[in-house]
Amino acid sequence: MFEAILKDFATASALLLVGLFLRKNVKILQKLFIPVSVVAGLVGLLLGPEVLGKFCPIYIHWSDNVSSFANPLLAILFISQFIALTFNKNMIKKCSLMFFISATVIAVQVLSAMLLGRVFGLEDGAALLPFSGFYGAHGIPQTIAGIYDTLGYWSYDEASSFGTTYATIGMLFGTIAGIAIINIGIRKGWVVAQKTGTLTEEEYTGLLKKENQKPFMKAYTADLALDPLTLHVALILTILIIAYGLLELLHMIPLFSGFAIYVPSIIVAMIVGIIGKKTSLGNIIDQKSCEHVGSVALEYLISSAVATMKLDVIFNNFGAIITICAVGLGLTTLVLMTLPRLWLKDNWLENAMVMFGAWTGSTATGMMLLRVADPDMETDAGPNLIAATPLWQITTQNFYLTIAPMIIVTAAGFTSLALGTVGMLVVALIAGFLISRK
């Protein structure tokens, strides 16, 4: 089993190198800013059993263990994010408004998918996958897929294929539509920055020139004693093993029997982070190092998830997927072209674009759009997103990724979640309008 898992990771590694080569040399991949991990996954999909394997005996083989990667890899990602979580208190008003905008976006994405899912006869649980793909990006739908698989509700492979498809469509839409909106904003005078930018060759190809290559982590330990990267990997995996212990205790309580490893991982990571801020433990926790460990887990998760998508599931539900994407992404665009203009007022388009990219593609997509609209970072859009992100990560996003999947599969869960989401939408809109007037 260990050898099979190692082969899967080795295969994913080779695909990532191929993906990097293609991103460096294929212009369309550069223009669309498709991440290397997604390119790697698409290559793996073409060379795997779903495409090449249909007519050729020589193709990429994945072990039966590949779907089990998702839970631990996502747990590592969440630990790396929450262990060093910080919040800037200097931008309370705008951050709170961005939080209510984010709640509105989540609500319209979830409610539209719930309605259309019933129209197309999809599983009720499918309603949470568009949100996880648009708002969460590649790798995040596997959180919900893992919960469904743990509950015996829906197979991981099928749910993951749905979510990965939504994430891919959302990412492409976020990039293309975002740049189009910025161009419209420039002509209409909505862009505040004194100049708009063109992206550098490095941002297109993904490769840094030698003079721009910098150290990516701080060293707390001497190499002679313990490699600094090993220290942070060990710290994150120690939190993970404690989280598994907590998970076993939670599973003894019927109410928490459906919990996957992400929830206790987040809890333990936040506790360790709080302890770290109060003690000398914080001296050895380097946020950038933790983020890089999490990013490694995410790159492997995305590449393997895309490479093992079940194409028959996508083709059989193609009409439903396209309709849900069109409505969900259309409503997201409407919200982000309306509420920031009404509530944020100053630099509203820059703030709207960084949220637009983040909530249709990924945070990186949002920052890329901001780089086009505001190359010198003259506005507060970037700091606002960074400061406000912990608010929705801890609350609404975490709820809809880890708790809502366990609610929606119950007898009255669909109705309860729909009513609760409508309530959240109403509260978010009222609170946003009240705060914006102060």
CSV table of C-alpha atoms in Angstrom, one decimal:
chain,number,residue,atom,x,y,z
A,1,MET,CA,0.0,0.0,0.0
A,2,PHE,CA,2.8,2.4,0.9
A,3,GLU,CA,4.5,1.7,-2.4
A,4,ALA,CA,1.3,2.4,-4.3
A,5,ILE,CA,0.8,5.7,-2.5
A,6,LEU,CA,4.4,6.7,-3.2
A,7,LYS,CA,3.9,5.9,-6.9
A,8,ASP,CA,0.8,8.1,-7.0
A,9,PHE,CA,2.7,11.0,-5.4
A,10,ALA,CA,5.6,10.4,-7.8
A,11,THR,CA,3.2,10.5,-10.8
A,12,ALA,CA,1.6,13.7,-9.5
A,13,SER,CA,5.1,15.2,-9.1
A,14,ALA,CA,6.0,14.3,-12.7
A,15,LEU,CA,2.8,15.9,-13.9
A,16,LEU,CA,3.5,19.1,-11.9
A,17,LEU,CA,6.8,19.4,-13.7
A,18,VAL,CA,5.1,18.9,-17.1
A,19,GLY,CA,2.5,21.4,-16.0
A,20,LEU,CA,5.2,24.0,-15.2
A,21,PHE,CA,6.9,23.4,-18.6
A,22,LEU,CA,3.6,23.9,-20.4
A,23,ARG,CA,2.7,27.0,-18.4
A,24,LYS,CA,6.1,28.5,-19.3
A,25,ASN,CA,5.7,27.8,-23.0
A,26,VAL,CA,2.0,27.8,-23.9
A,27,LYS,CA,0.6,31.3,-24.4
A,28,ILE,CA,-3.1,30.4,-23.8
A,29,LEU,CA,-2.3,29.0,-20.4
A,30,GLN,CA,-0.4,32.1,-19.5
A,31,LYS,CA,-3.2,34.4,-20.8
A,32,LEU,CA,-5.8,32.5,-18.7
A,33,PHE,CA,-3.5,32.3,-15.7
A,34,ILE,CA,-4.2,28.6,-15.2
A,35,PRO,CA,-2.3,27.3,-12.2
A,36,VAL,CA,0.4,24.7,-12.8
A,37,SER,CA,-1.4,22.2,-10.6
A,38,VAL,CA,-4.5,22.5,-12.8
A,39,VAL,CA,-2.5,22.1,-16.0
A,40,ALA,CA,-0.8,19.1,-14.4
A,41,GLY,CA,-4.1,17.6,-13.6
A,42,LEU,CA,-5.5,18.1,-17.1
A,43,VAL,CA,-2.5,16.4,-18.6
A,44,GLY,CA,-3.0,13.5,-16.1
A,45,LEU,CA,-6.7,13.3,-17.1
A,46,LEU,CA,-5.8,13.1,-20.8
A,47,LEU,CA,-3.1,10.5,-20.2
A,48,GLY,CA,-5.1,8.5,-17.7
A,49,PRO,CA,-7.9,5.9,-17.8
A,50,GLU,CA,-10.7,8.4,-18.5
A,51,VAL,CA,-9.2,9.4,-21.9
A,52,LEU,CA,-6.1,7.6,-23.2
A,53,GLY,CA,-6.9,4.4,-21.3
A,54,LYS,CA,-10.2,4.1,-23.3
A,55,PHE,CA,-8.3,3.2,-26.5
A,56,CYS,CA,-4.6,2.5,-25.5
A,57,PRO,CA,-3.2,-0.1,-23.2
A,58,ILE,CA,-0.4,2.3,-22.1
A,59,TYR,CA,-1.7,5.1,-19.8
A,60,ILE,CA,-1.2,6.5,-16.4
A,61,HIS,CA,-2.5,4.2,-13.6
A,62,TRP,CA,-3.6,5.5,-10.3
A,63,SER,CA,-4.0,3.3,-7.3
A,64,ASP,CA,-7.3,2.8,-5.4
A,65,ASN,CA,-5.8,4.9,-2.6
A,66,VAL,CA,-5.7,8.2,-4.6
A,67,SER,CA,-9.2,9.4,-3.4
A,68,SER,CA,-8.1,8.9,0.2
A,69,PHE,CA,-5.5,11.6,-0.2
A,70,ALA,CA,-8.0,14.4,0.0
A,71,ASN,CA,-8.9,14.4,3.7
A,72,PRO,CA,-5.3,14.5,5.2
A,73,LEU,CA,-4.0,16.9,2.5
A,74,LEU,CA,-6.9,19.3,3.2
A,75,ALA,CA,-6.3,18.9,6.9
A,76,ILE,CA,-2.7,20.0,6.4
A,77,LEU,CA,-3.8,22.9,4.3
A,78,PHE,CA,-6.3,24.1,7.0
A,79,ILE,CA,-3.8,23.7,9.8
A,80,SER,CA,-1.2,25.8,7.8
A,81,GLN,CA,-3.8,28.5,7.4
A,82,PHE,CA,-5.3,28.6,10.9
A,83,ILE,CA,-2.1,28.1,13.0
A,84,ALA,CA,-0.8,31.6,12.2
A,85,LEU,CA,-4.2,33.3,11.6
A,86,THR,CA,-4.1,37.1,12.3
A,87,PHE,CA,-6.6,39.9,12.0
A,88,ASN,CA,-5.9,43.6,11.4
A,89,LYS,CA,-8.1,45.7,13.7
A,90,ASN,CA,-7.4,48.9,11.9
A,91,MET,CA,-9.9,48.4,9.1
A,92,ILE,CA,-12.9,47.3,11.1
A,93,LYS,CA,-15.6,49.0,9.0
A,94,LYS,CA,-14.5,48.0,5.5
A,95,CYS,CA,-13.7,44.5,6.7
A,96,SER,CA,-17.1,44.0,8.3
A,97,LEU,CA,-18.7,45.3,5.1
A,98,MET,CA,-16.6,42.8,3.0
A,99,PHE,CA,-17.7,40.1,5.4
A,100,PHE,CA,-21.4,40.9,4.8
A,101,ILE,CA,-20.7,41.0,1.0
A,102,SER,CA,-19.1,37.6,1.3
A,103,ALA,CA,-22.1,36.2,3.2
A,104,THR,CA,-24.3,37.6,0.4
A,105,VAL,CA,-22.2,35.9,-2.3
A,106,ILE,CA,-22.2,32.6,-0.5
A,107,ALA,CA,-26.0,32.8,0.0
A,108,VAL,CA,-26.8,33.5,-3.7
A,109,GLN,CA,-24.3,30.7,-4.8
A,110,VAL,CA,-25.8,28.1,-2.5
A,111,LEU,CA,-29.5,29.1,-2.9
A,112,SER,CA,-29.3,29.2,-6.7
A,113,ALA,CA,-27.6,25.8,-6.8
A,114,MET,CA,-30.2,24.4,-4.4
A,115,LEU,CA,-33.1,25.6,-6.6
A,116,LEU,CA,-31.6,24.5,-9.9
A,117,GLY,CA,-30.4,21.2,-8.4
A,118,ARG,CA,-34.0,20.3,-7.6
A,119,VAL,CA,-35.0,21.4,-11.1
A,120,PHE,CA,-32.4,19.0,-12.7
A,121,GLY,CA,-33.0,16.2,-10.2
A,122,LEU,CA,-29.5,16.3,-8.7
A,123,GLU,CA,-28.6,14.9,-5.3
A,124,ASP,CA,-29.5,17.5,-2.6
A,125,GLY,CA,-25.8,17.5,-1.5
A,126,ALA,CA,-24.7,18.7,-5.0
A,127,ALA,CA,-26.0,22.2,-4.0
A,128,LEU,CA,-23.0,22.9,-1.9
A,129,LEU,CA,-20.4,22.0,-4.6
A,130,PRO,CA,-20.7,25.1,-6.8
A,131,PHE,CA,-20.0,27.3,-3.8
A,132,SER,CA,-17.0,25.2,-2.8
A,133,GLY,CA,-15.6,25.4,-6.3
A,134,PHE,CA,-16.3,29.1,-6.9
A,135,TYR,CA,-15.7,30.5,-3.4
A,136,GLY,CA,-13.1,27.9,-2.4
A,137,ALA,CA,-11.3,27.1,-5.7
A,138,HIS,CA,-9.6,23.9,-6.7
A,139,GLY,CA,-9.0,21.4,-3.9
A,140,ILE,CA,-11.7,22.8,-1.6
A,141,PRO,CA,-14.7,20.9,-3.1
A,142,GLN,CA,-12.8,17.8,-1.9
A,143,THR,CA,-13.7,18.9,1.7
A,144,ILE,CA,-17.4,18.3,1.0
A,145,ALA,CA,-16.8,15.3,-1.1
A,146,GLY,CA,-14.8,13.7,1.7
A,147,ILE,CA,-17.6,14.3,4.2
A,148,TYR,CA,-20.2,12.8,1.8
A,149,ASP,CA,-18.0,9.8,1.3
A,150,THR,CA,-17.5,9.4,5.1
A,151,LEU,CA,-21.3,9.6,5.7
A,152,GLY,CA,-21.9,7.0,2.9
A,153,TYR,CA,-24.1,9.5,1.1
A,154,TRP,CA,-22.2,10.0,-2.2
A,155,SER,CA,-19.0,8.6,-3.5
A,156,TYR,CA,-15.9,10.8,-3.2
A,157,ASP,CA,-15.0,10.4,-6.9
A,158,GLU,CA,-18.4,11.6,-8.2
A,159,ALA,CA,-18.8,14.5,-5.8
A,160,SER,CA,-15.2,15.5,-6.3
A,161,SER,CA,-15.7,15.5,-10.1
A,162,PHE,CA,-18.6,17.8,-9.8
A,163,GLY,CA,-16.7,20.2,-7.5
A,164,THR,CA,-13.6,20.3,-9.6
A,165,THR,CA,-15.6,21.1,-12.7
A,166,TYR,CA,-17.2,24.0,-11.0
A,167,ALA,CA,-13.8,25.2,-9.8
A,168,THR,CA,-12.3,25.1,-13.3
A,169,ILE,CA,-15.2,27.0,-14.9
A,170,GLY,CA,-15.2,29.5,-12.1
A,171,MET,CA,-11.5,30.2,-12.4
A,172,LEU,CA,-11.7,30.7,-16.1
A,173,PHE,CA,-14.8,33.0,-15.7
A,174,GLY,CA,-13.1,35.0,-12.9
A,175,THR,CA,-10.1,35.7,-15.0
A,176,ILE,CA,-11.8,36.5,-18.3
A,177,ALA,CA,-14.8,38.4,-17.0
A,178,GLY,CA,-12.7,40.2,-14.3
A,179,ILE,CA,-10.3,41.7,-16.9
A,180,ALA,CA,-13.2,42.6,-19.1
A,181,ILE,CA,-14.9,44.4,-16.2
A,182,ILE,CA,-11.6,46.3,-15.3
A,183,ASN,CA,-11.4,47.5,-19.0
A,184,ILE,CA,-15.0,48.7,-18.8
A,185,GLY,CA,-14.2,50.4,-15.4
A,186,ILE,CA,-11.2,52.2,-16.9
A,187,ARG,CA,-13.3,53.7,-19.7
A,188,LYS,CA,-16.1,54.7,-17.3
A,189,GLY,CA,-13.6,56.3,-14.8
A,190,TRP,CA,-14.4,53.8,-12.0
A,191,VAL,CA,-10.7,52.9,-11.5
A,192,VAL,CA,-9.1,55.2,-8.9
A,193,ALA,CA,-5.4,54.2,-9.4
A,194,GLN,CA,-3.5,56.7,-11.4
A,195,LYS,CA,-2.4,54.1,-13.8
A,196,THR,CA,-3.4,50.5,-14.6
A,197,GLY,CA,-0.9,47.8,-15.1
A,198,THR,CA,0.3,45.1,-17.5
A,199,LEU,CA,1.5,41.9,-15.9
A,200,THR,CA,5.2,41.0,-16.0
A,201,GLU,CA,6.6,38.1,-17.9
A,202,GLU,CA,7.2,36.3,-14.6
A,203,GLU,CA,3.5,36.5,-13.7
A,204,TYR,CA,2.6,35.1,-17.1
A,205,THR,CA,5.1,32.2,-17.2
A,206,GLY,CA,5.2,31.5,-13.4
A,207,LEU,CA,9.0,31.4,-13.3
A,208,LEU,CA,11.1,34.1,-11.4
A,209,LYS,CA,14.2,35.6,-12.9
A,210,LYS,CA,17.4,35.0,-10.9
A,211,GLU,CA,17.5,38.6,-9.5
A,212,ASN,CA,14.0,38.2,-8.2
A,213,GLN,CA,14.5,34.9,-6.4
A,214,LYS,CA,14.2,35.3,-2.7
A,215,PRO,CA,14.3,33.1,0.5
A,216,PHE,CA,10.8,31.9,1.2
A,217,MET,CA,11.0,31.1,4.9
A,218,LYS,CA,12.7,32.0,8.2
A,219,ALA,CA,15.0,29.6,9.9
A,220,TYR,CA,14.5,29.1,13.7
A,221,THR,CA,16.7,26.0,13.9
A,222,ALA,CA,20.3,25.4,12.7
A,223,ASP,CA,20.6,23.0,9.8
A,224,LEU,CA,23.1,21.0,11.8
A,225,ALA,CA,20.4,20.3,14.4
A,226,LEU,CA,17.1,20.2,12.5
A,227,ASP,CA,16.2,21.5,9.0
A,228,PRO,CA,13.9,24.6,9.4
A,229,LEU,CA,11.4,23.2,6.9
A,230,THR,CA,11.3,19.8,8.7
A,231,LEU,CA,10.5,21.7,11.9
A,232,HIS,CA,7.3,23.2,10.3
A,233,VAL,CA,6.3,20.0,8.7
A,234,ALA,CA,6.7,18.2,12.0
A,235,LEU,CA,4.7,20.9,13.8
A,236,ILE,CA,1.8,20.7,11.3
A,237,LEU,CA,1.8,16.9,11.3
A,238,THR,CA,1.9,16.8,15.2
A,239,ILE,CA,-1.2,19.0,15.1
A,240,LEU,CA,-2.7,16.6,12.6
A,241,ILE,CA,-2.1,13.5,14.8
A,242,ILE,CA,-3.6,15.3,17.8
A,243,ALA,CA,-6.6,16.2,15.6
A,244,TYR,CA,-7.1,12.6,14.7
A,245,GLY,CA,-7.2,11.8,18.4
A,246,LEU,CA,-9.8,14.5,19.0
A,247,LEU,CA,-11.7,13.1,16.0
A,248,GLU,CA,-12.0,9.7,17.6
A,249,LEU,CA,-13.4,11.3,20.7
A,250,LEU,CA,-15.9,13.3,18.7
A,251,HIS,CA,-17.1,10.2,16.8
A,252,MET,CA,-18.1,8.7,20.2
A,253,ILE,CA,-20.9,11.4,20.3
A,254,PRO,CA,-23.7,10.6,17.8
A,255,LEU,CA,-24.1,14.3,16.9
A,256,PHE,CA,-20.5,14.5,15.7
A,257,SER,CA,-20.2,11.1,14.1
A,258,GLY,CA,-20.1,12.6,10.6
A,259,PHE,CA,-17.2,15.0,11.3
A,260,ALA,CA,-14.2,14.6,9.0
A,261,ILE,CA,-10.7,15.4,10.0
A,262,TYR,CA,-10.9,19.1,8.9
A,263,VAL,CA,-13.0,20.3,11.9
A,264,PRO,CA,-10.7,19.0,14.7
A,265,SER,CA,-7.7,20.1,12.6
A,266,ILE,CA,-8.9,23.7,12.5
A,267,ILE,CA,-9.8,23.6,16.2
A,268,VAL,CA,-6.4,22.3,17.3
A,269,ALA,CA,-4.5,24.6,14.9
A,270,MET,CA,-6.3,27.6,16.3
A,271,ILE,CA,-5.6,26.6,19.9
A,272,VAL,CA,-1.9,26.1,19.1
A,273,GLY,CA,-1.9,29.5,17.3
A,274,ILE,CA,-3.4,31.2,20.4
A,275,ILE,CA,-0.9,29.5,22.7
A,276,GLY,CA,1.8,30.5,20.3
A,277,LYS,CA,0.9,34.2,20.5
A,278,LYS,CA,1.0,34.0,24.4
A,279,THR,CA,4.2,32.0,24.8
A,280,SER,CA,7.6,31.4,23.3
A,281,LEU,CA,6.1,28.8,21.0
A,282,GLY,CA,5.1,31.6,18.7
A,283,ASN,CA,8.8,32.3,18.1
A,284,ILE,CA,9.2,29.1,16.0
A,285,ILE,CA,6.0,29.4,14.0
A,286,ASP,CA,6.8,31.2,10.8
A,287,GLN,CA,3.6,32.0,8.9
A,288,LYS,CA,5.3,31.9,5.5
A,289,SER,CA,6.8,28.5,6.2
A,290,CYS,CA,3.4,27.1,7.3
A,291,GLU,CA,1.8,28.5,4.2
A,292,HIS,CA,4.3,26.8,2.0
A,293,VAL,CA,3.8,23.5,3.7
A,294,GLY,CA,0.0,23.9,3.1
A,295,SER,CA,0.6,25.0,-0.5
A,296,VAL,CA,2.6,21.8,-1.2
A,297,ALA,CA,-0.4,19.7,0.1
A,298,LEU,CA,-2.8,21.8,-2.0
A,299,GLU,CA,-0.7,21.4,-5.2
A,300,TYR,CA,-0.7,17.6,-4.9
A,301,LEU,CA,-4.4,17.6,-4.0
A,302,ILE,CA,-5.4,19.7,-7.0
A,303,SER,CA,-3.3,17.8,-9.6
A,304,SER,CA,-4.5,14.4,-8.4
A,305,ALA,CA,-8.2,15.6,-8.1
A,306,VAL,CA,-8.3,17.0,-11.6
A,307,ALA,CA,-6.4,14.0,-13.1
A,308,THR,CA,-8.9,11.5,-11.6
A,309,MET,CA,-12.1,13.3,-12.5
A,310,LYS,CA,-14.9,11.0,-13.7
A,311,LEU,CA,-15.8,12.4,-17.1
A,312,ASP,CA,-19.0,10.3,-17.4
A,313,VAL,CA,-20.4,12.0,-14.3
A,314,ILE,CA,-19.7,15.4,-15.9
A,315,PHE,CA,-21.1,14.6,-19.3
A,316,ASN,CA,-24.2,13.0,-17.9
A,317,ASN,CA,-25.0,16.2,-15.9
A,318,PHE,CA,-23.5,18.7,-18.4
A,319,GLY,CA,-26.7,20.7,-18.8
A,320,ALA,CA,-27.2,21.1,-15.1
A,321,ILE,CA,-23.6,22.1,-14.5
A,322,ILE,CA,-23.5,24.8,-17.2
A,323,THR,CA,-26.9,26.2,-16.0
A,324,ILE,CA,-25.8,26.3,-12.4
A,325,CYS,CA,-22.6,28.0,-13.3
A,326,ALA,CA,-24.3,30.6,-15.5
A,327,VAL,CA,-26.8,31.5,-12.8
A,328,GLY,CA,-24.4,31.3,-9.9
A,329,LEU,CA,-21.6,33.2,-11.5
A,330,GLY,CA,-24.0,35.7,-13.0
A,331,LEU,CA,-25.6,36.4,-9.5
A,332,THR,CA,-22.1,36.7,-8.0
A,333,THR,CA,-21.1,39.3,-10.6
A,334,LEU,CA,-24.3,41.2,-10.0
A,335,VAL,CA,-23.7,41.3,-6.2
A,336,LEU,CA,-20.1,42.4,-6.6
A,337,MET,CA,-20.9,45.1,-9.1
A,338,THR,CA,-23.6,46.5,-6.8
A,339,LEU,CA,-22.9,46.2,-3.1
A,340,PRO,CA,-19.3,47.4,-3.1
A,341,ARG,CA,-20.4,50.5,-5.1
A,342,LEU,CA,-23.2,51.2,-2.5
A,343,TRP,CA,-21.3,50.2,0.6
A,344,LEU,CA,-17.6,50.7,0.2
A,345,LYS,CA,-17.8,53.9,-2.1
A,346,ASP,CA,-14.0,54.7,-2.1
A,347,ASN,CA,-12.0,52.4,-4.4
A,348,TRP,CA,-15.1,50.3,-4.8
A,349,LEU,CA,-14.1,48.7,-8.1
A,350,GLU,CA,-10.6,47.7,-6.9
A,351,ASN,CA,-12.2,46.2,-3.8
A,352,ALA,CA,-14.9,44.6,-5.9
A,353,MET,CA,-12.3,43.0,-8.3
A,354,VAL,CA,-10.2,41.5,-5.6
A,355,MET,CA,-13.3,39.9,-4.1
A,356,PHE,CA,-14.6,38.9,-7.6
A,357,GLY,CA,-11.4,37.0,-8.4
A,358,ALA,CA,-11.3,35.4,-4.9
A,359,TRP,CA,-14.9,34.3,-5.0
A,360,THR,CA,-15.1,32.9,-8.5
A,361,GLY,CA,-11.5,31.5,-8.8
A,362,SER,CA,-9.1,31.9,-5.9
A,363,THR,CA,-7.4,34.5,-3.8
A,364,ALA,CA,-4.5,34.4,-6.3
A,365,THR,CA,-7.0,35.3,-9.1
A,366,GLY,CA,-8.3,38.2,-7.0
A,367,MET,CA,-4.8,39.5,-6.4
A,368,MET,CA,-4.0,39.1,-10.1
A,369,LEU,CA,-7.0,41.3,-11.1
A,370,LEU,CA,-6.0,43.9,-8.5
A,371,ARG,CA,-2.5,43.9,-10.0
A,372,VAL,CA,-4.1,44.8,-13.3
A,373,ALA,CA,-6.4,47.5,-11.9
A,374,ASP,CA,-4.0,48.9,-9.3
A,375,PRO,CA,-0.3,47.9,-10.1
A,376,ASP,CA,1.3,50.2,-7.5
A,377,MET,CA,-1.2,49.2,-4.8
A,378,GLU,CA,-2.4,52.7,-4.3
A,379,THR,CA,-5.8,51.6,-2.9
A,380,ASP,CA,-6.7,49.7,0.2
A,381,ALA,CA,-8.2,46.7,-1.7
A,382,GLY,CA,-5.4,44.2,-1.1
A,383,PRO,CA,-5.0,44.9,2.7
A,384,ASN,CA,-8.8,44.8,3.1
A,385,LEU,CA,-9.0,41.4,1.6
A,386,ILE,CA,-6.1,40.0,3.6
A,387,ALA,CA,-7.5,41.5,6.9
A,388,ALA,CA,-11.1,40.4,6.3
A,389,THR,CA,-10.4,36.9,5.0
A,390,PRO,CA,-10.1,35.4,8.6
A,391,LEU,CA,-13.6,36.6,9.3
A,392,TRP,CA,-15.4,34.5,6.7
A,393,GLN,CA,-12.9,31.6,6.9
A,394,ILE,CA,-13.7,31.0,10.5
A,395,THR,CA,-17.5,31.6,10.2
A,396,THR,CA,-19.5,31.3,7.0
A,397,GLN,CA,-17.0,29.5,4.8
A,398,ASN,CA,-16.1,27.0,7.5
A,399,PHE,CA,-19.8,26.4,8.2
A,400,TYR,CA,-20.8,25.7,4.6
A,401,LEU,CA,-17.7,23.5,4.1
A,402,THR,CA,-17.8,21.4,7.2
A,403,ILE,CA,-21.2,21.6,9.0
A,404,ALA,CA,-23.7,22.3,6.1
A,405,PRO,CA,-22.8,19.0,4.3
A,406,MET,CA,-23.9,17.0,7.4
A,407,ILE,CA,-27.1,19.0,7.6
A,408,ILE,CA,-28.2,18.8,4.0
A,409,VAL,CA,-28.1,15.0,3.8
A,410,THR,CA,-30.6,14.6,6.7
A,411,ALA,CA,-34.4,14.2,6.2
A,412,ALA,CA,-35.3,17.9,6.8
A,413,GLY,CA,-31.8,19.2,6.2
A,414,PHE,CA,-32.4,20.6,2.7
A,415,THR,CA,-35.3,22.8,3.9
A,416,SER,CA,-33.5,23.8,7.1
A,417,LEU,CA,-30.4,24.8,5.3
A,418,ALA,CA,-32.4,26.8,2.7
A,419,LEU,CA,-34.3,28.7,5.3
A,420,GLY,CA,-31.1,29.3,7.3
A,421,THR,CA,-29.3,30.6,4.2
A,422,VAL,CA,-32.2,32.9,3.3
A,423,GLY,CA,-32.0,34.2,6.9
A,424,MET,CA,-28.3,34.8,6.5
A,425,LEU,CA,-28.8,36.7,3.3
A,426,VAL,CA,-31.4,39.0,4.8
A,427,VAL,CA,-29.3,39.7,7.9
A,428,ALA,CA,-26.2,40.4,5.7
A,429,LEU,CA,-28.0,42.8,3.5
A,430,ILE,CA,-29.6,44.7,6.4
A,431,ALA,CA,-26.4,44.8,8.4
A,432,GLY,CA,-24.4,46.0,5.4
A,433,PHE,CA,-26.7,48.8,4.6
A,434,LEU,CA,-26.8,50.0,8.3
A,435,ILE,CA,-23.0,49.9,8.7
A,436,SER,CA,-22.3,51.6,5.4
A,437,ARG,CA,-24.4,54.6,6.5
A,438,LYS,CA,-22.4,55.2,9.7
